[in-house]
Amino acid sequence: MSATVELTKENFDQTVTDNEFVLIDFWAEWCGPCKQFAPVYEKAAEDNPDLVFGKVDTEAQPELAAAFGIQSIPTLMIVRDQVAVFAQPGALPQAALTDVIGQARQLDMDQVRRQIAEQQQSGAQDA
């Protein structure tokens, strides 16, 4: 059984809303680096059973890829409390993925939300 969840436009919003911490791998079947990253991502999912590891097949779900402006694959995104806190294209080695997950776990989400609010406020003042 896979430790990852296939995300589609039908279940994406519900998955992100219902879970505090979601990792998302944007990938495609024809993508060599995606295939190399898949076992690393699967192992991280097994090592972190308290987190949701989702996969978006960009060929089958082009609307999701477009909605997030995915330009290259694989792209890893981390969503905490419905806020995208990390997005990076490229296959990560196991140690780097473990490090990124650890950093995302340690984020103070109240502080992140304050920073976003401040950026939005200063952006509105600039407009």
PDB file of C-alpha atoms in Angstrom:
ATOM      1  CA  MET A   1       0.000   0.000   0.000  1.00  0.00           C
ATOM      2  CA  SER A   2       1.278   3.451  -0.889  1.00  0.00           C
ATOM      3  CA  ALA A   3       1.790   6.004   1.861  1.00  0.00           C
ATOM      4  CA  THR A   4       0.882   8.781  -0.585  1.00  0.00           C
ATOM      5  CA  VAL A   5      -2.503  10.123  -1.684  1.00  0.00           C
ATOM      6  CA  GLU A   6      -3.360  10.890  -5.312  1.00  0.00           C
ATOM      7  CA  LEU A   7      -4.624  14.483  -5.376  1.00  0.00           C
ATOM      8  CA  THR A   8      -7.147  15.604  -7.980  1.00  0.00           C
ATOM      9  CA  LYS A   9      -9.163  18.761  -8.513  1.00  0.00           C
ATOM     10  CA  GLU A  10     -12.048  16.883  -6.831  1.00  0.00           C
ATOM     11  CA  ASN A  11     -10.231  16.098  -3.547  1.00  0.00           C
ATOM     12  CA  PHE A  12      -7.465  18.733  -3.390  1.00  0.00           C
ATOM     13  CA  ASP A  13      -9.302  21.486  -1.467  1.00  0.00           C
ATOM     14  CA  GLN A  14     -10.796  18.982   0.986  1.00  0.00           C
ATOM     15  CA  THR A  15      -7.396  17.383   1.617  1.00  0.00           C
ATOM     16  CA  VAL A  16      -5.690  20.726   2.264  1.00  0.00           C
ATOM     17  CA  THR A  17      -8.583  21.971   4.423  1.00  0.00           C
ATOM     18  CA  ASP A  18      -8.880  18.789   6.507  1.00  0.00           C
ATOM     19  CA  ASN A  19      -5.158  18.373   7.212  1.00  0.00           C
ATOM     20  CA  GLU A  20      -2.790  20.685   9.044  1.00  0.00           C
ATOM     21  CA  PHE A  21       0.337  19.627   7.105  1.00  0.00           C
ATOM     22  CA  VAL A  22       0.274  18.481   3.469  1.00  0.00           C
ATOM     23  CA  LEU A  23       3.257  17.821   1.203  1.00  0.00           C
ATOM     24  CA  ILE A  24       2.499  17.859  -2.511  1.00  0.00           C
ATOM     25  CA  ASP A  25       4.643  16.339  -5.253  1.00  0.00           C
ATOM     26  CA  PHE A  26       3.760  17.700  -8.695  1.00  0.00           C
ATOM     27  CA  TRP A  27       4.994  15.081 -11.185  1.00  0.00           C
ATOM     28  CA  ALA A  28       4.344  13.357 -14.534  1.00  0.00           C
ATOM     29  CA  GLU A  29       4.822   9.798 -15.782  1.00  0.00           C
ATOM     30  CA  TRP A  30       7.228  10.820 -18.563  1.00  0.00           C
ATOM     31  CA  CYS A  31       9.500  12.826 -16.221  1.00  0.00           C
ATOM     32  CA  GLY A  32      12.821  11.109 -15.418  1.00  0.00           C
ATOM     33  CA  PRO A  33      13.667  13.222 -12.336  1.00  0.00           C
ATOM     34  CA  CYS A  34      10.112  12.617 -11.073  1.00  0.00           C
ATOM     35  CA  LYS A  35      10.688   8.855 -11.245  1.00  0.00           C
ATOM     36  CA  GLN A  36      14.001   9.261  -9.385  1.00  0.00           C
ATOM     37  CA  PHE A  37      12.322  11.366  -6.676  1.00  0.00           C
ATOM     38  CA  ALA A  38       9.329   9.015  -6.236  1.00  0.00           C
ATOM     39  CA  PRO A  39      11.055   6.464  -3.936  1.00  0.00           C
ATOM     40  CA  VAL A  40      12.590   9.283  -1.848  1.00  0.00           C
ATOM     41  CA  TYR A  41       9.132  10.862  -1.441  1.00  0.00           C
ATOM     42  CA  GLU A  42       7.539   7.472  -0.663  1.00  0.00           C
ATOM     43  CA  LYS A  43      10.178   6.780   2.034  1.00  0.00           C
ATOM     44  CA  ALA A  44       9.574  10.215   3.597  1.00  0.00           C
ATOM     45  CA  ALA A  45       5.843   9.434   3.635  1.00  0.00           C
ATOM     46  CA  GLU A  46       6.516   6.155   5.447  1.00  0.00           C
ATOM     47  CA  ASP A  47       8.859   7.919   7.900  1.00  0.00           C
ATOM     48  CA  ASN A  48       6.281  10.665   8.659  1.00  0.00           C
ATOM     49  CA  PRO A  49       2.926   8.894   9.035  1.00  0.00           C
ATOM     50  CA  ASP A  50       1.450  11.915  10.845  1.00  0.00           C
ATOM     51  CA  LEU A  51       1.704  14.029   7.670  1.00  0.00           C
ATOM     52  CA  VAL A  52      -0.253  13.833   4.421  1.00  0.00           C
ATOM     53  CA  PHE A  53       1.875  13.184   1.339  1.00  0.00           C
ATOM     54  CA  GLY A  54      -0.048  13.954  -1.832  1.00  0.00           C
ATOM     55  CA  LYS A  55       0.896  13.539  -5.468  1.00  0.00           C
ATOM     56  CA  VAL A  56      -0.495  15.588  -8.355  1.00  0.00           C
ATOM     57  CA  ASP A  57      -0.058  14.053 -11.798  1.00  0.00           C
ATOM     58  CA  THR A  58       0.318  17.239 -13.851  1.00  0.00           C
ATOM     59  CA  GLU A  59      -0.765  15.406 -17.031  1.00  0.00           C
ATOM     60  CA  ALA A  60      -4.017  14.199 -15.463  1.00  0.00           C
ATOM     61  CA  GLN A  61      -4.594  17.381 -13.413  1.00  0.00           C
ATOM     62  CA  PRO A  62      -3.453  20.305 -15.595  1.00  0.00           C
ATOM     63  CA  GLU A  63      -5.842  22.685 -13.790  1.00  0.00           C
ATOM     64  CA  LEU A  64      -4.087  22.092 -10.461  1.00  0.00           C
ATOM     65  CA  ALA A  65      -0.657  22.533 -12.011  1.00  0.00           C
ATOM     66  CA  ALA A  66      -1.816  25.786 -13.643  1.00  0.00           C
ATOM     67  CA  ALA A  67      -3.468  27.037 -10.442  1.00  0.00           C
ATOM     68  CA  PHE A  68      -0.135  26.773  -8.625  1.00  0.00           C
ATOM     69  CA  GLY A  69       1.941  28.074 -11.531  1.00  0.00           C
ATOM     70  CA  ILE A  70       3.964  24.883 -11.799  1.00  0.00           C
ATOM     71  CA  GLN A  71       6.611  25.560 -14.465  1.00  0.00           C
ATOM     72  CA  SER A  72       8.851  22.522 -14.000  1.00  0.00           C
ATOM     73  CA  ILE A  73       8.529  19.110 -12.424  1.00  0.00           C
ATOM     74  CA  PRO A  74       9.030  17.609 -10.023  1.00  0.00           C
ATOM     75  CA  THR A  75       7.985  20.483  -7.777  1.00  0.00           C
ATOM     76  CA  LEU A  76       7.560  19.947  -4.061  1.00  0.00           C
ATOM     77  CA  MET A  77       5.116  22.132  -2.159  1.00  0.00           C
ATOM     78  CA  ILE A  78       4.332  22.138   1.552  1.00  0.00           C
ATOM     79  CA  VAL A  79       1.021  23.523   2.817  1.00  0.00           C
ATOM     80  CA  ARG A  80       0.553  24.130   6.548  1.00  0.00           C
ATOM     81  CA  ASP A  81      -2.762  25.384   7.909  1.00  0.00           C
ATOM     82  CA  GLN A  82      -3.857  26.090   4.311  1.00  0.00           C
ATOM     83  CA  VAL A  83      -0.796  28.312   3.687  1.00  0.00           C
ATOM     84  CA  ALA A  84       1.850  27.321   1.135  1.00  0.00           C
ATOM     85  CA  VAL A  85       5.059  27.629   3.172  1.00  0.00           C
ATOM     86  CA  PHE A  86       7.470  25.971   0.716  1.00  0.00           C
ATOM     87  CA  ALA A  87       7.629  25.387  -3.026  1.00  0.00           C
ATOM     88  CA  GLN A  88      10.709  24.307  -4.953  1.00  0.00           C
ATOM     89  CA  PRO A  89      11.207  22.615  -8.295  1.00  0.00           C
ATOM     90  CA  GLY A  90      13.679  19.769  -8.580  1.00  0.00           C
ATOM     91  CA  ALA A  91      14.142  16.348  -7.050  1.00  0.00           C
ATOM     92  CA  LEU A  92      15.482  16.555  -3.508  1.00  0.00           C
ATOM     93  CA  PRO A  93      17.834  13.960  -2.040  1.00  0.00           C
ATOM     94  CA  GLN A  94      16.551  12.142   1.067  1.00  0.00           C
ATOM     95  CA  ALA A  95      18.583  14.263   3.528  1.00  0.00           C
ATOM     96  CA  ALA A  96      17.376  17.534   1.986  1.00  0.00           C
ATOM     97  CA  LEU A  97      13.737  16.396   2.018  1.00  0.00           C
ATOM     98  CA  THR A  98      14.061  15.358   5.667  1.00  0.00           C
ATOM     99  CA  ASP A  99      15.576  18.767   6.471  1.00  0.00           C
ATOM    100  CA  VAL A 100      12.811  20.676   4.652  1.00  0.00           C
ATOM    101  CA  ILE A 101      10.127  18.672   6.488  1.00  0.00           C
ATOM    102  CA  GLY A 102      11.845  19.407   9.803  1.00  0.00           C
ATOM    103  CA  GLN A 103      12.029  23.128   9.056  1.00  0.00           C
ATOM    104  CA  ALA A 104       8.356  23.213   8.012  1.00  0.00           C
ATOM    105  CA  ARG A 105       7.382  21.386  11.219  1.00  0.00           C
ATOM    106  CA  GLN A 106       9.154  24.056  13.297  1.00  0.00           C
ATOM    107  CA  LEU A 107       7.476  27.037  11.653  1.00  0.00           C
ATOM    108  CA  ASP A 108       5.449  29.285  13.929  1.00  0.00           C
ATOM    109  CA  MET A 109       2.302  29.500  11.813  1.00  0.00           C
ATOM    110  CA  ASP A 110       0.953  32.483  13.778  1.00  0.00           C
ATOM    111  CA  GLN A 111       4.102  34.383  12.823  1.00  0.00           C
ATOM    112  CA  VAL A 112       3.800  33.210   9.192  1.00  0.00           C
ATOM    113  CA  ARG A 113       0.194  34.468   9.039  1.00  0.00           C
ATOM    114  CA  ARG A 114       1.249  37.824  10.560  1.00  0.00           C
ATOM    115  CA  GLN A 115       3.985  38.191   7.927  1.00  0.00           C
ATOM    116  CA  ILE A 116       1.519  37.404   5.133  1.00  0.00           C
ATOM    117  CA  ALA A 117      -0.979  39.927   6.537  1.00  0.00           C
ATOM    118  CA  GLU A 118       1.753  42.582   6.746  1.00  0.00           C
ATOM    119  CA  GLN A 119       2.842  41.899   3.164  1.00  0.00           C
ATOM    120  CA  GLN A 120      -0.743  42.087   1.943  1.00  0.00           C
ATOM    121  CA  GLN A 121      -1.299  45.307   3.857  1.00  0.00           C
ATOM    122  CA  SER A 122       1.869  46.966   2.514  1.00  0.00           C
ATOM    123  CA  GLY A 123       0.978  45.727  -0.979  1.00  0.00           C
ATOM    124  CA  ALA A 124      -2.460  47.312  -0.689  1.00  0.00           C
ATOM    125  CA  GLN A 125      -0.877  50.591   0.422  1.00  0.00           C
ATOM    126  CA  ASP A 126       1.497  50.528  -2.573  1.00  0.00           C
ATOM    127  CA  ALA A 127      -1.372  50.059  -5.010  1.00  0.00           C
TER     128      ALA A 127
END
